[in-house]
Amino acid sequence: MIVAEPKPVKEILEMVQDSKKVLTIGCKGCVTVCNVGGAKEVGVLASTIRIARKKLGIPIEVDEFLLERQCDPEYIDEVKEIIGQYDSVISIACGVGPQFLSERYPETRIFPGVNTQFMGGAVEHGVWSERCAGCGQCVIHLFGGVCPIARCSKSLLNGPCGGSDHGKCEISKDVDCVWDIIVRKMMEQDRMDELLEFKPPKSWTTARDGGPRKMIREELVK
Amino acid sequence: MKKVLPENVKVIQVPCTGRIEILHLLKPFEEGADGVYVAGCQGDSCQYMEGISKASKRVAHVKKVLQEIDIDPERIEVFELSASRGGRFVDVAYEMTERLEALGPIL
């Protein structure tokens, strides 16, 4: 899933300081799963804004809405009848949501309510960890099912650097050295010889380095 | 003599403090309350194992939220009480109302 975290409330309050009527829109997709942009979080953000503005003596009307997803135009369309009533909209979806809303409703001021972090999963309740960097050409199978691009601080593809220390990365004792994990796994599977095979340099043109990406699936295009 | 709760305390009963969500703690502030407190069981006697510890974490979160919007985090608290000591339930009510009186109204 795409993992995000809430923006500081102060930042959001500054964004809507001139607004009198705001719509907060959540998303039932990834941000619901990582507890940052679902129905509950829409309610909490709306309530927090109301309390803060009431304290300032500048009451605000904050309405709440939840979309199935904010990354599909058909769902974005669901607010077309009401969005014109608001001075501004806070989207608490990943960075895709506020952009899709801005593109569909160019007249409306759209603000992001979360900081999108990474693609990852829940390693325990309340803890998420990065697993994919979206490089566009998956090579996980070459490294024992572990991605060195997303999980090595330097995205090294040819072994650990000198900063690997007792299984930890030099950037933090809380960060595993993924190359330590990869080597251990390949040894366990008796596949160390595969790591020694020559492989040409990875092409990064399929990653962000190649510019903004677009995918067209001809069999699906109408 | 039987102790009674202060008149300005509104009691909302829940089956377990673990059921209390962040929005439940914020709504009273939105509706004009000067403070909120959770009176739950003691951590070592929770029938559902972690009800009060969940509530404590949520109260701690709301304290941070209040701080962010310049409201004194002391306006929300969690108390662990023994079910057999009803007197303490009343005592914490007075403790909290006295604290809020000292802080004054939010607005």
Coordinates of C-alpha atoms in Angstrom, one line a residue:
Chain A
M1 CA 0.0 0.0 0.0
I2 CA 0.9 3.7 -0.2
V3 CA 1.8 4.7 3.3
A4 CA 1.2 8.3 4.5
E5 CA 1.2 10.2 7.8
P6 CA -0.9 13.1 8.9
K7 CA 0.3 16.6 8.3
P8 CA 0.8 18.7 11.4
V9 CA -2.6 20.3 12.3
K10 CA -0.9 23.7 12.5
E11 CA 0.1 23.4 8.8
I12 CA -3.4 22.4 7.8
L13 CA -4.9 25.3 9.9
E14 CA -2.7 27.7 8.1
M15 CA -3.8 26.4 4.7
V16 CA -7.5 27.0 5.5
Q17 CA -7.0 30.1 7.6
D18 CA -9.0 32.2 5.1
S19 CA -11.7 29.6 4.6
K20 CA -15.2 29.6 6.2
K21 CA -16.5 26.4 4.7
V22 CA -14.2 23.4 4.2
L23 CA -14.8 19.9 2.9
T24 CA -12.5 17.2 4.2
I25 CA -12.3 14.2 1.8
G26 CA -10.9 10.8 2.8
C27 CA -10.2 7.8 0.7
K28 CA -11.1 4.1 1.4
G29 CA -7.9 2.9 -0.3
C30 CA -4.4 2.7 1.1
V31 CA -4.7 5.6 3.5
T32 CA -7.6 3.9 5.2
V33 CA -5.5 0.7 5.7
C34 CA -2.6 2.7 7.2
N35 CA -5.1 4.7 9.4
V36 CA -4.4 8.1 8.1
G37 CA -7.2 9.0 5.6
G38 CA -10.2 6.8 6.3
A39 CA -13.6 7.6 7.7
K40 CA -12.3 7.8 11.3
E41 CA -9.5 10.1 10.3
V42 CA -11.8 12.4 8.3
G43 CA -13.9 12.8 11.5
V44 CA -10.9 13.4 13.7
L45 CA -9.4 16.0 11.3
A46 CA -12.7 17.8 10.9
S47 CA -13.3 17.9 14.6
T48 CA -9.8 19.1 15.4
I49 CA -10.2 22.0 12.9
R50 CA -13.5 22.9 14.4
I51 CA -12.1 22.9 17.9
A52 CA -9.0 25.0 16.9
R53 CA -11.1 27.6 15.0
K54 CA -13.7 27.8 17.8
K55 CA -10.8 28.5 20.2
L56 CA -9.6 31.3 17.9
G57 CA -13.1 32.7 17.8
I58 CA -13.3 32.2 14.1
P59 CA -15.8 29.4 13.7
I60 CA -15.6 27.3 10.6
E61 CA -17.9 24.8 8.9
V62 CA -16.2 21.6 8.2
D63 CA -18.0 18.8 6.3
E64 CA -16.8 15.3 5.8
F65 CA -16.8 13.0 2.8
L66 CA -15.3 9.7 2.0
L67 CA -14.6 8.5 -1.5
E68 CA -14.1 4.9 -2.5
R69 CA -10.7 5.9 -4.0
Q70 CA -9.3 9.3 -5.0
C71 CA -7.2 7.8 -7.8
D72 CA -10.0 7.0 -10.2
P73 CA -12.0 9.7 -12.0
E74 CA -15.4 8.0 -11.6
Y75 CA -15.1 8.3 -7.8
I76 CA -13.7 11.8 -7.9
D77 CA -16.9 12.7 -9.8
E78 CA -19.0 11.8 -6.7
V79 CA -18.4 15.2 -5.2
K80 CA -19.2 17.3 -8.3
E81 CA -22.6 18.4 -7.0
I82 CA -21.3 19.7 -3.7
I83 CA -17.7 20.8 -4.1
G84 CA -18.7 24.2 -5.4
Q85 CA -20.2 25.1 -2.0
Y86 CA -16.8 25.1 -0.3
D87 CA -14.0 27.7 0.0
S88 CA -11.5 24.9 0.1
V89 CA -11.0 21.1 0.2
I90 CA -8.6 19.1 2.3
S91 CA -7.8 15.7 0.7
I92 CA -6.4 13.2 3.1
A93 CA -5.5 10.7 0.4
C94 CA -2.0 10.1 -0.9
G95 CA -0.5 12.7 -3.2
V96 CA -2.6 11.4 -6.1
G97 CA -5.9 12.4 -4.5
P98 CA -5.4 16.2 -4.2
Q99 CA -4.0 16.2 -7.7
F100 CA -6.9 14.3 -9.2
L101 CA -9.3 16.6 -7.4
S102 CA -7.4 19.7 -8.6
E103 CA -7.5 18.4 -12.2
R104 CA -11.2 17.6 -12.1
Y105 CA -12.2 20.8 -10.2
P106 CA -9.8 23.5 -11.4
E107 CA -11.9 26.2 -9.7
T108 CA -11.5 24.8 -6.2
R109 CA -8.6 25.2 -3.8
I110 CA -7.4 21.7 -2.9
F111 CA -5.0 21.1 0.0
P112 CA -3.1 18.0 1.0
G113 CA -3.9 16.8 4.5
V114 CA -1.3 14.0 4.7
N115 CA 2.4 13.6 3.9
T116 CA 2.8 10.6 1.6
Q117 CA 5.8 8.5 2.6
F118 CA 6.4 5.3 0.7
M119 CA 5.1 2.0 -0.7
G120 CA 5.3 -0.6 2.0
G121 CA 3.4 -2.8 4.4
A122 CA 2.5 -3.2 8.1
V123 CA 5.3 -5.1 9.9
E124 CA 3.3 -4.9 13.1
H125 CA 0.2 -3.1 14.3
G126 CA 1.0 0.6 13.9
V127 CA 4.4 0.1 12.3
W128 CA 4.9 0.3 8.5
S129 CA 8.1 -0.3 6.5
E130 CA 9.2 0.5 3.0
R131 CA 9.3 -2.4 0.6
C132 CA 9.1 -1.0 -3.0
A133 CA 10.7 2.0 -4.7
G134 CA 8.6 1.5 -7.9
C135 CA 11.7 1.3 -10.1
G136 CA 9.7 -0.1 -13.0
Q137 CA 11.7 -3.3 -13.5
C138 CA 11.4 -5.7 -10.6
V139 CA 14.6 -7.7 -9.7
I140 CA 13.5 -9.1 -6.3
H141 CA 13.9 -12.7 -7.4
L142 CA 17.6 -12.1 -8.0
F143 CA 18.1 -11.1 -4.3
G144 CA 16.3 -13.8 -2.4
G145 CA 13.0 -12.1 -2.5
V146 CA 14.3 -8.9 -0.9
C147 CA 14.6 -5.6 -2.7
P148 CA 17.9 -3.9 -2.3
I149 CA 16.7 -0.8 -4.2
A150 CA 14.0 0.0 -1.7
R151 CA 15.7 -1.3 1.4
C152 CA 19.4 -0.5 1.0
S153 CA 20.1 3.1 1.9
K154 CA 22.3 3.4 -1.2
S155 CA 20.2 1.1 -3.4
L156 CA 23.3 -1.0 -4.0
L157 CA 22.9 -4.0 -6.3
N158 CA 26.3 -5.5 -5.9
G159 CA 26.7 -6.2 -2.2
P160 CA 27.0 -4.4 1.1
C161 CA 29.0 -1.2 1.5
G162 CA 31.5 -0.6 4.3
G163 CA 28.7 0.8 6.5
S164 CA 27.2 -2.6 7.2
D165 CA 27.8 -3.3 10.9
H166 CA 26.5 -6.5 12.6
G167 CA 23.5 -6.6 10.3
K168 CA 22.7 -2.9 10.8
C169 CA 23.0 0.0 8.4
E170 CA 25.3 2.9 9.3
I171 CA 22.5 5.4 8.9
S172 CA 20.8 4.1 12.1
K173 CA 20.9 1.1 14.4
D174 CA 17.1 0.8 13.7
V175 CA 17.7 0.1 10.0
D176 CA 18.6 -3.4 9.0
C177 CA 21.4 -3.8 6.4
V178 CA 19.4 -5.4 3.7
W179 CA 22.5 -6.9 2.1
D180 CA 23.1 -8.8 5.4
I181 CA 19.6 -10.1 5.0
I182 CA 20.1 -11.0 1.3
V183 CA 23.4 -12.8 1.8
R184 CA 22.1 -14.8 4.8
K185 CA 19.0 -15.8 2.8
M186 CA 21.0 -16.8 -0.3
M187 CA 23.3 -18.9 1.9
E188 CA 20.4 -20.6 3.6
Q189 CA 19.0 -21.4 0.1
D190 CA 22.4 -22.5 -1.1
R191 CA 22.2 -19.9 -3.9
M192 CA 25.3 -17.8 -3.2
D193 CA 26.7 -18.6 -6.6
E194 CA 23.8 -16.6 -8.2
L195 CA 25.0 -13.4 -6.5
L196 CA 28.3 -13.9 -8.1
E197 CA 26.9 -14.1 -11.6
F198 CA 27.7 -11.0 -13.8
K199 CA 24.7 -8.8 -14.5
P200 CA 24.8 -5.7 -16.7
P201 CA 24.1 -2.4 -15.0
K202 CA 20.4 -1.8 -14.2
S203 CA 18.6 0.6 -16.5
W204 CA 17.1 3.4 -14.3
T205 CA 15.1 4.8 -17.3
T206 CA 12.0 2.8 -16.1
A207 CA 12.3 4.4 -12.6
R208 CA 11.7 8.1 -11.7
D209 CA 15.1 8.9 -13.3
G210 CA 13.4 8.5 -16.7
G211 CA 10.9 11.3 -16.0
P212 CA 7.2 11.1 -15.0
R213 CA 5.8 7.8 -16.0
K214 CA 2.6 6.8 -17.8
M215 CA 1.3 3.3 -18.4
I216 CA -1.0 2.4 -21.3
R217 CA -2.7 -1.0 -21.3
E218 CA -4.1 -1.3 -24.9
E219 CA -6.4 -4.2 -24.0
L220 CA -8.1 -1.9 -21.4
V221 CA -8.2 1.4 -23.2
K222 CA -11.7 2.2 -24.5
Chain B
M1 CA -22.1 9.9 54.0
K2 CA -22.4 9.0 50.3
K3 CA -20.1 10.9 48.0
V4 CA -21.7 12.5 45.0
L5 CA -20.2 13.5 41.6
P6 CA -19.8 17.2 40.9
E7 CA -22.9 18.5 39.0
N8 CA -20.9 19.7 36.0
V9 CA -19.5 16.2 35.2
K10 CA -21.4 14.3 32.5
V11 CA -20.8 10.6 32.7
I12 CA -20.8 8.6 29.5
Q13 CA -20.7 4.9 30.1
V14 CA -18.9 2.5 27.8
P15 CA -18.5 -1.3 28.1
C16 CA -14.7 -0.9 28.2
T17 CA -12.4 2.1 27.9
G18 CA -10.7 0.2 25.0
R19 CA -13.8 1.1 23.0
I20 CA -13.2 4.8 23.4
E21 CA -11.8 6.2 20.1
I22 CA -10.0 9.5 19.5
L23 CA -13.1 11.1 18.0
H24 CA -15.0 10.3 21.2
L25 CA -12.4 12.2 23.1
L26 CA -12.4 15.2 20.8
K27 CA -16.2 15.6 20.3
P28 CA -16.8 17.0 23.9
F29 CA -14.3 19.7 23.3
E30 CA -16.0 20.5 20.0
E31 CA -19.3 20.8 21.9
G32 CA -18.0 23.1 24.5
A33 CA -16.6 20.9 27.3
D34 CA -13.6 22.4 29.2
G35 CA -12.0 19.0 29.7
V36 CA -12.4 15.2 29.4
Y37 CA -11.2 12.4 31.5
V38 CA -11.4 8.6 31.1
A39 CA -12.0 6.7 34.3
G40 CA -11.1 3.0 33.6
C41 CA -10.0 -0.1 35.2
Q42 CA -6.5 -0.8 36.5
G43 CA -4.1 -2.1 33.9
D44 CA -3.5 -5.4 35.8
S45 CA -7.2 -6.1 36.2
C46 CA -8.6 -5.4 32.7
Q47 CA -11.1 -8.0 31.7
Y48 CA -10.2 -7.5 28.1
M49 CA -6.4 -7.5 28.8
E50 CA -5.5 -4.2 27.2
G51 CA -8.6 -1.9 27.4
I52 CA -7.2 0.8 29.6
S53 CA -3.8 0.7 28.0
K54 CA -5.4 1.4 24.6
A55 CA -7.4 4.2 26.1
S56 CA -4.2 5.6 27.7
K57 CA -2.5 5.7 24.3
R58 CA -5.4 7.4 22.7
V59 CA -5.6 10.0 25.5
A60 CA -1.8 10.6 25.1
H61 CA -2.5 11.1 21.3
V62 CA -5.3 13.6 22.0
K63 CA -3.0 15.5 24.4
K64 CA -0.6 16.0 21.5
V65 CA -3.4 17.1 19.2
L66 CA -4.6 19.6 21.9
Q67 CA -1.1 20.9 22.3
E68 CA -0.8 21.4 18.5
I69 CA -3.9 23.7 18.6
D70 CA -2.7 25.6 21.7
I71 CA -5.1 24.0 24.2
D72 CA -3.5 22.8 27.5
P73 CA -3.1 19.0 27.3
E74 CA -3.9 18.9 31.0
R75 CA -7.5 19.3 29.9
I76 CA -7.6 15.6 29.1
E77 CA -6.6 12.8 31.5
V78 CA -6.9 9.1 32.1
F79 CA -7.3 7.5 35.5
E80 CA -7.0 3.9 36.5
L81 CA -9.4 2.9 39.2
S82 CA -10.3 -0.2 41.1
A83 CA -13.9 -1.3 40.5
S84 CA -14.3 -1.9 44.2
R85 CA -13.4 1.6 45.2
G86 CA -16.3 3.8 44.3
G87 CA -15.1 6.7 46.4
R88 CA -12.0 7.1 44.2
F89 CA -14.4 7.5 41.2
V90 CA -15.8 10.5 42.8
D91 CA -12.4 11.8 44.0
V92 CA -11.0 11.8 40.4
A93 CA -14.1 13.7 39.3
Y94 CA -13.3 16.5 41.8
E95 CA -9.6 16.3 41.0
M96 CA -10.4 16.9 37.4
T97 CA -13.0 19.6 37.9
E98 CA -10.6 21.5 40.2
R99 CA -7.9 21.2 37.6
L100 CA -10.2 22.6 35.0
E101 CA -11.5 25.4 37.2
A102 CA -7.9 26.4 37.7
L103 CA -7.2 26.4 34.0
G104 CA -10.4 28.3 33.2
P105 CA -12.6 28.1 30.1
I106 CA -10.9 27.2 26.8
L107 CA -12.2 30.3 25.0

